[in-house]
GROMACS .gro file of C-alpha atoms in nm:
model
  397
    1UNK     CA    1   3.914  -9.769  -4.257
    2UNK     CA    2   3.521  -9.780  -4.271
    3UNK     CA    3   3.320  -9.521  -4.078
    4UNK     CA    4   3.165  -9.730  -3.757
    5UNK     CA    5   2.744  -9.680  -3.746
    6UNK     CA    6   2.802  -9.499  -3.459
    7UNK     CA    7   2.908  -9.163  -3.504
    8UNK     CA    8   3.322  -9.216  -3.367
    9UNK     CA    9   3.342  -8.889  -3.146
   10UNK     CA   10   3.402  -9.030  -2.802
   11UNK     CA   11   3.733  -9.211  -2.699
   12UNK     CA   12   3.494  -9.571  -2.579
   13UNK     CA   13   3.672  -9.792  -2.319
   14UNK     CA   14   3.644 -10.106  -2.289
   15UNK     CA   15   3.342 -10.127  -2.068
   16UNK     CA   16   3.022 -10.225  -2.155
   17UNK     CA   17   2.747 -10.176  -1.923
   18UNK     CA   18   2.442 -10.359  -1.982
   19UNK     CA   19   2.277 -10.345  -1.642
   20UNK     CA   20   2.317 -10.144  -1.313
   21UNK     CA   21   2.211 -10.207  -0.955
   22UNK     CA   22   2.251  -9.929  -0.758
   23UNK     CA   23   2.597  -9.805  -0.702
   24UNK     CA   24   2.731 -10.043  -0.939
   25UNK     CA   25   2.712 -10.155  -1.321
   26UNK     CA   26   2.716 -10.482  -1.467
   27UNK     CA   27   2.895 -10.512  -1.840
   28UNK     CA   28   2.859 -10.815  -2.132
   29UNK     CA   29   3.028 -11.060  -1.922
   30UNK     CA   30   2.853 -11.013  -1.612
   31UNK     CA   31   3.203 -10.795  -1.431
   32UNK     CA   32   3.092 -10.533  -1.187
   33UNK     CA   33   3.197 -10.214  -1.148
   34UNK     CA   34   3.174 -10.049  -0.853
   35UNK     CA   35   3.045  -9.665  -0.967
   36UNK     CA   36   3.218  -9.387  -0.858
   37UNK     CA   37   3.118  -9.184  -1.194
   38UNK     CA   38   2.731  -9.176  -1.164
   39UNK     CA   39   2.750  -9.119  -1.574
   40UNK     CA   40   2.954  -8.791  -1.492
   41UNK     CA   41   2.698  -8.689  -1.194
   42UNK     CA   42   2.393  -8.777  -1.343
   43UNK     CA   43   2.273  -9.132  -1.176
   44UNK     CA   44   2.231  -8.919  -0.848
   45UNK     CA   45   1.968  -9.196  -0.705
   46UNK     CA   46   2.194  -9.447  -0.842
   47UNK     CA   47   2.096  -9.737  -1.078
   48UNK     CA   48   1.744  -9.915  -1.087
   49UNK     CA   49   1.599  -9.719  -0.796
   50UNK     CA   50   1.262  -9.834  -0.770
   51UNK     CA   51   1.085  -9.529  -0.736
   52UNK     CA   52   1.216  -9.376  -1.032
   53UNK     CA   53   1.162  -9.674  -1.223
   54UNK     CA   54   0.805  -9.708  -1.083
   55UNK     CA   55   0.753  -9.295  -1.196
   56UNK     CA   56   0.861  -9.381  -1.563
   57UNK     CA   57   0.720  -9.734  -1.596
   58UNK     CA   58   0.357  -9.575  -1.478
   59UNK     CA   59   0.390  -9.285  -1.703
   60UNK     CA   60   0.506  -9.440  -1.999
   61UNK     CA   61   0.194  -9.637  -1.975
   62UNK     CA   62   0.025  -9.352  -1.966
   63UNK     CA   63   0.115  -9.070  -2.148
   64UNK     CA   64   0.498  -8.991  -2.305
   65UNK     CA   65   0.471  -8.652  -2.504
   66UNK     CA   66   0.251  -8.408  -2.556
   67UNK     CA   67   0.303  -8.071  -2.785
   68UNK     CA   68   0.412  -7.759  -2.612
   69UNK     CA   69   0.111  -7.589  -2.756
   70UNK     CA   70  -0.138  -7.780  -2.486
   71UNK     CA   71  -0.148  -7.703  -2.143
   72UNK     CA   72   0.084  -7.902  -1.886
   73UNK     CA   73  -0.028  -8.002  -1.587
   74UNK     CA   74   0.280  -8.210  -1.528
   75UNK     CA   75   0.513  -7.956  -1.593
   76UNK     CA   76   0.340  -7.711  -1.415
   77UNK     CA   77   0.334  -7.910  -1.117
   78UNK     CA   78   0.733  -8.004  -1.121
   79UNK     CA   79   0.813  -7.641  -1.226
   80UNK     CA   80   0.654  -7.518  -0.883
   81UNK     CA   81   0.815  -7.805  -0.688
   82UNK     CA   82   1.153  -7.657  -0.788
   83UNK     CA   83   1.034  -7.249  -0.746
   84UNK     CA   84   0.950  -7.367  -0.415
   85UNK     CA   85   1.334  -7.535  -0.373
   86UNK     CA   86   1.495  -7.249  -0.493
   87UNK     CA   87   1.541  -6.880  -0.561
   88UNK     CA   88   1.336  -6.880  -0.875
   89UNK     CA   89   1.008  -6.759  -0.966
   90UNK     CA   90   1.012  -6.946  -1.315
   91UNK     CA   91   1.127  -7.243  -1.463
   92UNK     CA   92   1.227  -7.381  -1.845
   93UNK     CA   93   1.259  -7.736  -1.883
   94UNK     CA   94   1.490  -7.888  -2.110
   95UNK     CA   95   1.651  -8.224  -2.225
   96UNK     CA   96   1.985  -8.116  -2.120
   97UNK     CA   97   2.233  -7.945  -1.964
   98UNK     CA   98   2.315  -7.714  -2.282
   99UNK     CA   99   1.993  -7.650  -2.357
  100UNK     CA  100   1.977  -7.506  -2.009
  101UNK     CA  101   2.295  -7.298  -2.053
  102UNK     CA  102   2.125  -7.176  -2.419
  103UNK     CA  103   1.862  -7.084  -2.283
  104UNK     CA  104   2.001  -6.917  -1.971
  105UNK     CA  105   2.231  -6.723  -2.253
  106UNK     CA  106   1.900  -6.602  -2.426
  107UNK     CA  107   1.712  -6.553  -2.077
  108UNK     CA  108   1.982  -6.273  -2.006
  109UNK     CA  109   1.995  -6.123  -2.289
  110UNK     CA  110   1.625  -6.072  -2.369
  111UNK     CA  111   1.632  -5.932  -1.995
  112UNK     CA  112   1.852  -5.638  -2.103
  113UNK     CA  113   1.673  -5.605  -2.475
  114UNK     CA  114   1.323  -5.600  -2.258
  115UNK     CA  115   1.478  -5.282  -2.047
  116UNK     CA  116   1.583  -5.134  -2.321
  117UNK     CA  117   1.923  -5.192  -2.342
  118UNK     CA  118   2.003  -5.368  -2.627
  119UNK     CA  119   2.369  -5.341  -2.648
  120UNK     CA  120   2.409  -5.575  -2.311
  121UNK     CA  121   2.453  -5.855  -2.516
  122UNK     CA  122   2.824  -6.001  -2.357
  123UNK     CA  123   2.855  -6.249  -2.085
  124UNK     CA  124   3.205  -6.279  -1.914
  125UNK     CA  125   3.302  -6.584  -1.823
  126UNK     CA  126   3.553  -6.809  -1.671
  127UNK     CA  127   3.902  -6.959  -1.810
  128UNK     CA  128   3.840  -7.381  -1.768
  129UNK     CA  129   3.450  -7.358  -1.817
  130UNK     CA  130   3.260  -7.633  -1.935
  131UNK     CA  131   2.936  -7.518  -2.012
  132UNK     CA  132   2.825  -7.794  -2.294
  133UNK     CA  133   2.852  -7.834  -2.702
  134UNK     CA  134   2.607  -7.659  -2.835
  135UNK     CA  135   2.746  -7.341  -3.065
  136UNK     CA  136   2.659  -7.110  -2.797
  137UNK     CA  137   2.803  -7.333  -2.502
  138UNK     CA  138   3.162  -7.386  -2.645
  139UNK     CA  139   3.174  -6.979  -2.744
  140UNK     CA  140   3.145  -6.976  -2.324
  141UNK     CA  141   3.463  -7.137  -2.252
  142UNK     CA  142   3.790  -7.017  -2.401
  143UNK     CA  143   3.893  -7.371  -2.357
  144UNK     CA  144   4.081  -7.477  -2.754
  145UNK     CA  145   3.970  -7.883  -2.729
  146UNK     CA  146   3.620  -7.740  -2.718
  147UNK     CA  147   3.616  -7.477  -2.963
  148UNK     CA  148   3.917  -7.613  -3.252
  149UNK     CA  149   3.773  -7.635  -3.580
  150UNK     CA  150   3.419  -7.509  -3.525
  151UNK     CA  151   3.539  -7.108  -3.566
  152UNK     CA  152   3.353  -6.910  -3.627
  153UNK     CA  153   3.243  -6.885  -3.290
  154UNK     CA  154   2.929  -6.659  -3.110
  155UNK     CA  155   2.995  -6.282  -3.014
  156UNK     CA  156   2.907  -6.190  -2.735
  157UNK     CA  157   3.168  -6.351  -2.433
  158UNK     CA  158   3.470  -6.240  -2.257
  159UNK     CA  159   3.671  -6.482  -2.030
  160UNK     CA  160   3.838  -6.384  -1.697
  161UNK     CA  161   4.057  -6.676  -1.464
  162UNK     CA  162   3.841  -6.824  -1.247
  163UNK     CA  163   3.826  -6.721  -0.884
  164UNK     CA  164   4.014  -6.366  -1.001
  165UNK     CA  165   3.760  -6.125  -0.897
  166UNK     CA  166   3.959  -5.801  -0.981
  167UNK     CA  167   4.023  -5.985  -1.340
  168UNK     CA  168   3.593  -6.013  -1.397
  169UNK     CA  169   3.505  -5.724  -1.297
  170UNK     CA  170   3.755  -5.500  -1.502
  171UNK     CA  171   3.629  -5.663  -1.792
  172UNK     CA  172   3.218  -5.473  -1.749
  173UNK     CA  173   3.202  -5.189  -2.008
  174UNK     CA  174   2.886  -5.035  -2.143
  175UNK     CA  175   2.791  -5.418  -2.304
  176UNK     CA  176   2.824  -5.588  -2.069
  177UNK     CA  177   2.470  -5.821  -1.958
  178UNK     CA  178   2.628  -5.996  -1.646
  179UNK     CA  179   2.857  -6.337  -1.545
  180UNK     CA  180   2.816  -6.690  -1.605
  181UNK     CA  181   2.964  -6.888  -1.401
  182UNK     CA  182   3.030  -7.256  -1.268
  183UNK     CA  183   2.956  -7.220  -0.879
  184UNK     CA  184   3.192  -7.526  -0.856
  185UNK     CA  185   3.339  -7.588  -1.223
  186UNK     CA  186   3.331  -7.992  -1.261
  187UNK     CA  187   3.511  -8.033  -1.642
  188UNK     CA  188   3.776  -7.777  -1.545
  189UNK     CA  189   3.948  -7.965  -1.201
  190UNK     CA  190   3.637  -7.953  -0.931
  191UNK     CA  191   3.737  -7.635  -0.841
  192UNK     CA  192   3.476  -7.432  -0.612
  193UNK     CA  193   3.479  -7.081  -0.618
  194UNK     CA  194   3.584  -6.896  -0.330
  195UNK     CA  195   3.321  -6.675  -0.065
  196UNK     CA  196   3.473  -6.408  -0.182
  197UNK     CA  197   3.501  -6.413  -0.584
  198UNK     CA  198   3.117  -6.563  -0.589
  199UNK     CA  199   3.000  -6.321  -0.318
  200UNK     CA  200   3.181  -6.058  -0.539
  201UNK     CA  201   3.032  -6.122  -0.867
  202UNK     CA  202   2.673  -6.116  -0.702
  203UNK     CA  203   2.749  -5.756  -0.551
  204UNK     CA  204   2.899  -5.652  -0.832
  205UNK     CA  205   2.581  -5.709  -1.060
  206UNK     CA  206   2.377  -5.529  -0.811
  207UNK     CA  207   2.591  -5.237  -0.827
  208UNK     CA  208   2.592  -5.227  -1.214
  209UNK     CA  209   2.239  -5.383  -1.280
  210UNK     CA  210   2.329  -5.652  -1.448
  211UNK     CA  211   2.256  -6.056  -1.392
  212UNK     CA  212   2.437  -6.340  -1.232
  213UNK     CA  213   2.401  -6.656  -1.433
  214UNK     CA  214   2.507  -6.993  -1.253
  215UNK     CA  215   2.608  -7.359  -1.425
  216UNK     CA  216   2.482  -7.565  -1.154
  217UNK     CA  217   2.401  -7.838  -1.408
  218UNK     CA  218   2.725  -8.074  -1.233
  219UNK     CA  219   2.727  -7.912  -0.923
  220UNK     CA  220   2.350  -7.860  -0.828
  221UNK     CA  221   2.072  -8.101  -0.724
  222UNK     CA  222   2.192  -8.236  -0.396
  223UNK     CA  223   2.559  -8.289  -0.549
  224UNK     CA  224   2.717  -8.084  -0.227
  225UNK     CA  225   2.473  -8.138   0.008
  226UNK     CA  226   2.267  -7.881  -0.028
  227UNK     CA  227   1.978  -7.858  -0.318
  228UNK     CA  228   2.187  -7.595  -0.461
  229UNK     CA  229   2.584  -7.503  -0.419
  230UNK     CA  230   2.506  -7.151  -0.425
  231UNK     CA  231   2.353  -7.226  -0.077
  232UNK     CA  232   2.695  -7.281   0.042
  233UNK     CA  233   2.727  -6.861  -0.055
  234UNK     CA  234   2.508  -6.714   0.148
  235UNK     CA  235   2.351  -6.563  -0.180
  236UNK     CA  236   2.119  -6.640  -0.475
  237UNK     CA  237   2.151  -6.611  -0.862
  238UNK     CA  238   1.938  -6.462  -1.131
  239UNK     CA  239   1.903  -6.718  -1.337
  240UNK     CA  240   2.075  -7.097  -1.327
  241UNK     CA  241   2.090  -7.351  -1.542
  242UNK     CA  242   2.052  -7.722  -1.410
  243UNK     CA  243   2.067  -8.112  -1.552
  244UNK     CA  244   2.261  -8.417  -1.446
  245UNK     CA  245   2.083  -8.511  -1.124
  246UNK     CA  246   1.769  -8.353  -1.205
  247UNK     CA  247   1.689  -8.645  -1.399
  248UNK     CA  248   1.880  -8.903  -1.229
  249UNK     CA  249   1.923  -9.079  -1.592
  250UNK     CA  250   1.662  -8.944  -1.734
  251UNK     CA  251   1.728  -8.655  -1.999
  252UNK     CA  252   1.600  -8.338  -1.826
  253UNK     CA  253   1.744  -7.992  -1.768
  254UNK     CA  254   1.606  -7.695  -1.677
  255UNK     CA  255   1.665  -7.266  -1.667
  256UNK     CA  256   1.564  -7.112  -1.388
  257UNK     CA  257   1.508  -6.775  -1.339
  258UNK     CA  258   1.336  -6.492  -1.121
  259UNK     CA  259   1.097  -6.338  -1.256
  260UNK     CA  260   1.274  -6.008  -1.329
  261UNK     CA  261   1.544  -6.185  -1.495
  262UNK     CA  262   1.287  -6.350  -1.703
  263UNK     CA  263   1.064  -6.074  -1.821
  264UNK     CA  264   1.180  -6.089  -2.143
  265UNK     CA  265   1.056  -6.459  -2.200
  266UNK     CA  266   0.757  -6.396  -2.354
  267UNK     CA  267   0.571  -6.616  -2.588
  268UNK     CA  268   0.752  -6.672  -2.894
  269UNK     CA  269   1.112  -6.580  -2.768
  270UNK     CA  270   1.209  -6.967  -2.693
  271UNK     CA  271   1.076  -7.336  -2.733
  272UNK     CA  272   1.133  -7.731  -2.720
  273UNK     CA  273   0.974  -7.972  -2.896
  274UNK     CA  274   1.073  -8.215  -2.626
  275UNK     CA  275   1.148  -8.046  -2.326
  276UNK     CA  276   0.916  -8.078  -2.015
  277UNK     CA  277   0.717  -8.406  -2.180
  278UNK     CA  278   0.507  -8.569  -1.948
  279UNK     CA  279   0.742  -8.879  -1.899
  280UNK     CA  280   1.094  -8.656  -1.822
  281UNK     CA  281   0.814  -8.468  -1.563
  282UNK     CA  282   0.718  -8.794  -1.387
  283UNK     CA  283   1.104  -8.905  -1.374
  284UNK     CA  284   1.185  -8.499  -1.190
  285UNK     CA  285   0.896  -8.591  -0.964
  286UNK     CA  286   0.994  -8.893  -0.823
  287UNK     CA  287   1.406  -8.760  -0.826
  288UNK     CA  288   1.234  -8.472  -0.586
  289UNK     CA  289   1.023  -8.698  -0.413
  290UNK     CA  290   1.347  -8.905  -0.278
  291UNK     CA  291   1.551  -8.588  -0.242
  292UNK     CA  292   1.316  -8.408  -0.039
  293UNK     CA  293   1.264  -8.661   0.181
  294UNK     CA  294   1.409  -8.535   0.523
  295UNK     CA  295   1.762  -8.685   0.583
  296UNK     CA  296   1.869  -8.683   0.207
  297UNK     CA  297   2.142  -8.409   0.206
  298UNK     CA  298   2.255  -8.484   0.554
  299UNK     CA  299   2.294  -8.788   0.414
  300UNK     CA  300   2.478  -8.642   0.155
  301UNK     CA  301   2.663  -8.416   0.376
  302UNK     CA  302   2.779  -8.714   0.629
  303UNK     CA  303   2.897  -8.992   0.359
  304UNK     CA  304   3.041  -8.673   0.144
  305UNK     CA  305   3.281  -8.598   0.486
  306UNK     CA  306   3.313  -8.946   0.556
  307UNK     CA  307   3.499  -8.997   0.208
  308UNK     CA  308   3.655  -8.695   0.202
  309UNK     CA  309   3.805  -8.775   0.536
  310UNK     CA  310   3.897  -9.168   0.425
  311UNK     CA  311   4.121  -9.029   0.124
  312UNK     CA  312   4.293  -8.725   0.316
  313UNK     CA  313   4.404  -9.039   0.507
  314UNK     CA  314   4.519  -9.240   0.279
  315UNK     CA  315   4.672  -8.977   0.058
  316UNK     CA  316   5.002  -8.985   0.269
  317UNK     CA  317   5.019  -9.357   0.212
  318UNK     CA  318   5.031  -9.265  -0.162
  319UNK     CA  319   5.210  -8.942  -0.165
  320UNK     CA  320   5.404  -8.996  -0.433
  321UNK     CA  321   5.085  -8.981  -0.679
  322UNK     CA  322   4.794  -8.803  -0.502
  323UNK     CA  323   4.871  -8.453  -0.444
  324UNK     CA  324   4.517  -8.316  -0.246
  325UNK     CA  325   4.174  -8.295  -0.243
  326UNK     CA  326   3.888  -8.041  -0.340
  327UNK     CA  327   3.572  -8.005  -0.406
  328UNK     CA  328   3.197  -8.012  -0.162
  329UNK     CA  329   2.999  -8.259  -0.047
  330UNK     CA  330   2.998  -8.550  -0.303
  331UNK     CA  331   3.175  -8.389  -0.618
  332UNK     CA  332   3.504  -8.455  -0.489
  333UNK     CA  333   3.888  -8.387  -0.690
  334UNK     CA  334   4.211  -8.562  -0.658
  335UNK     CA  335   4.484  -8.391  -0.771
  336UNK     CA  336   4.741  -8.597  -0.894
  337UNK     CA  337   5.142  -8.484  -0.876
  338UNK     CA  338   5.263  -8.392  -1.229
  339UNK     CA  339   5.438  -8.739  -1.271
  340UNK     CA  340   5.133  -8.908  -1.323
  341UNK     CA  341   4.826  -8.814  -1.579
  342UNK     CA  342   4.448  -8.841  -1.482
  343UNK     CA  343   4.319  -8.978  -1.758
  344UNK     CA  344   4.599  -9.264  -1.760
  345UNK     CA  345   4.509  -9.331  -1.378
  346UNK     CA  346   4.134  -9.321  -1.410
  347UNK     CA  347   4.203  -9.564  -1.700
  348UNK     CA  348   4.425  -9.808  -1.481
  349UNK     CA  349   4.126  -9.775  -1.189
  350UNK     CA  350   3.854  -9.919  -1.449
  351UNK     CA  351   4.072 -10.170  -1.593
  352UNK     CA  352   4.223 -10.328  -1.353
  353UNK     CA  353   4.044 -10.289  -1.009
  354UNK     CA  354   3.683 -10.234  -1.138
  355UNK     CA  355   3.650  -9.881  -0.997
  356UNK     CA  356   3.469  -9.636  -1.241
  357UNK     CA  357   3.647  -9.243  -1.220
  358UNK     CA  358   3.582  -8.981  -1.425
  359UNK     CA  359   3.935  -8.767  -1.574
  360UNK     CA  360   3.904  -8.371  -1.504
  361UNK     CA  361   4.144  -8.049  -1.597
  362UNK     CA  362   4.420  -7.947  -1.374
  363UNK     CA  363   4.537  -8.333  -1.367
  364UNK     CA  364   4.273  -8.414  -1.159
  365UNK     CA  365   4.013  -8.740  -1.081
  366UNK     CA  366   3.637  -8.706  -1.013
  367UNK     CA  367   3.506  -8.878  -0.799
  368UNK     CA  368   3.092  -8.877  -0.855
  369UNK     CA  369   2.917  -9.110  -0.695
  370UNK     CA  370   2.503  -9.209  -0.632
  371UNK     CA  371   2.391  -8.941  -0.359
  372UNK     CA  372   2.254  -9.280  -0.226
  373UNK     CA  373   2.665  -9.417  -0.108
  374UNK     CA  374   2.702  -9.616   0.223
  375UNK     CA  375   2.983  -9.647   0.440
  376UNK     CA  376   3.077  -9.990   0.269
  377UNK     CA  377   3.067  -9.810  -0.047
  378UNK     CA  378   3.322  -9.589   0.057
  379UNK     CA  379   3.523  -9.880   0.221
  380UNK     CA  380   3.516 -10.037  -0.112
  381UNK     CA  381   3.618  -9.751  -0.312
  382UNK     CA  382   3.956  -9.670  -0.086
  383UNK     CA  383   4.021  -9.998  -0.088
  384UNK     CA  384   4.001 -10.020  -0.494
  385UNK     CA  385   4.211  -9.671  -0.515
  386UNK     CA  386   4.477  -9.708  -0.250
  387UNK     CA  387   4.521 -10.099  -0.477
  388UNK     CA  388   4.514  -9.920  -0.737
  389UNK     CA  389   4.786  -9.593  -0.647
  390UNK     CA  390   5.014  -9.922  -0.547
  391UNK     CA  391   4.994 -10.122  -0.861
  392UNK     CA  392   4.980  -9.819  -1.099
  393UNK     CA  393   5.331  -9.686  -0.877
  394UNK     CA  394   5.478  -9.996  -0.990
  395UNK     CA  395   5.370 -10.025  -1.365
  396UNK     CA  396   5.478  -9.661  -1.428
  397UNK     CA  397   5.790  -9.696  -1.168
   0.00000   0.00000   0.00000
């Protein structure tokens, strides 16, 4: 068997999207899709929104990259856009989301080397993480379908289960640098952490001087309502790494830190040869620009209750298959019962009914839509699952 052009490391369906318009994609054939995946929480505005399409048409025409070693007017101005949305004093951009975790991995460290503490070097994290692909992301997650085969692996990480305070916090010893954490882990099931476990880890590196390191890169950027899901915890990070909606299609990420956490970030200690070019800048500018807008995350907030509300509903009607719901705002889980598998469902849902899912851990289905969802979106989408819980009881009956 020949070796395809295309490098063959994803498991490609059968769709093939050529065009999008809003909340839904168009393949070869001219089927529609209704999209309820967002590219895994990325197309947060949706597809074709004009003003991000107007931001990167203009720009392109302009001015697409520039070297890191000239001054940055457009990354200055986007980097104090999001200071001014956040906790953080400081802001790395990247092209995405596990170039954010790296370099929220290196931004902690350095922090520790800079106080003269050297031996801080581990971060504890979670059992189910997802934190991206990169070396340093998959020695963050004790999870064997990311790490198999690429051993050996970075030092320098310790893994607790996730929402187990007691478990994370008997793990700090004399090396320890802080926690990294998923506020609400997307990969691993859509499962939010708890008041108390995130609460817990952010007193806990107060008490021991070390740093609290969130993944918002799924969960952050309007995804729950809020600009950030560590809003929803009454406290605020060190540093936290971001992507997916930041770009709204675009390939951006970005570390954010305060500006203690970052003091070790000096010139020299980190780079990108791409990240925060004029043309990913114009695309974060205009994703703000609709964001901030007043009305966006109560937008978010109202058609996120709406849907969670519409499949609590009909989960009874399907009980048999659906199990319950999780997650905030719009990053939403269905748990399936054990008879059925996500991945098989999610699979029936595309195929047959036109209704684009993305498969999670814990036997679980994301649902991910644009932030930009109406009520008849949501119609459309029960409508397309509760079809499809009936005709995928009867095929697997």
């Amino acid at each position: 068997m020949s070796t395809p052009a295309l490098m063959p490391v994803y498991p490609r369906c059968g769709v093939r999207p050529v065009r999008g318009e809003g909340c839904y994609l168009i393949g070869e054939q001219g089927e529609r899709y209704l999209d309820f995946a967002a590219g895994i929480a990325v197309n947060a505005l949706g597809h074709g929104h004009p003003k991000l399409v107007q931001a990167i048409a203009d720009q392109a025409a302009t001015l697409m990259h520039v070297s890191n070693l000239y001054g940055s007017p457009q990354g200055e101005h986007l980097a104090q856009r999001i200071v001014d949305s956040s906790f953080a004093d400081t802001v790395f951009f990247t092209n995405s989301g596990t170039e954010a975790v790296e370099c929220a991995i290196k931004t902690a460290r350095r922090y520790h080397y800079a106080n003269g503490n050297p031996q801080r070097t581990t971060l504890i994290t979670f059992n189910n993480a997802f934190h991206g692909r990169t070396m340093g992301a998959i020695s963050a997650t004790n999870q064997p379908k990311m790490r198999d085969g690429f051993e050996p692996l970075l030092p320098g990480f310790k893994y607790a289960p996730f929402n187990d305070l007691d478990a994370a916090l008997a793990l700090i010893d004399d090396t320890t640098a802080g926690f990294m954490v998923e506020t609400i882990q997307g990969e691993g099931g859509v499962s939010a952490g708890t008041q108390a476990f995130i609460q817990g880890l952010r007193k806990a590196c107060d008490e021991h001087g070390l740093l609290l390191v969130l993944d918002e890169v799924q969960c952050g950027y309007g995804r729950t309502g809020k600009m950030w899901a560590y809003e929803h915890y009454g406290i605020t990070p060190d540093i936290l790494s971001s992507a997916k909606g930041i770009g709204a299609g675009f390939p951006l990420g970005a570390c954010l830190a305060t500006a203690e956490a970052a003091k070790g970030m000096v010139f020299g200690t980190h780079g990108s040869t791409y990240g925060g070019n004029p043309l990913a800048m114009a695309a974060g500018e205009a994703v703000l620009d609709v964001m901030l807008e007043p009305g966006f995350f109560d937008h978010v907030t109202a058609m996120g209750d709406r849907l969670r509300a519409s499949i609590e509903q009909m989960i009874p009607n399907h009980d048999h298959l659906f199990d319950s719901i999780r997650g905030m705002g719009l990053m939403l889980g269905i748990k399936l019962k054990d008879a059925a598998v996500a991945r098989d469902f999610v699979g029936h849902l595309r195929d047959h009914h036109g209704l684009l899912t993305v498969a999670a851990g814990e036997n679980v289905v994301r649902v991910l839509p644009p932030l930009v969802i109406e009520e008849s979106h949501i119609a459309e989408f029960v409508q397309k699952l509760s079809d499809g819980a009936r005709d995928y009881a009867v095929a697997t009956a």
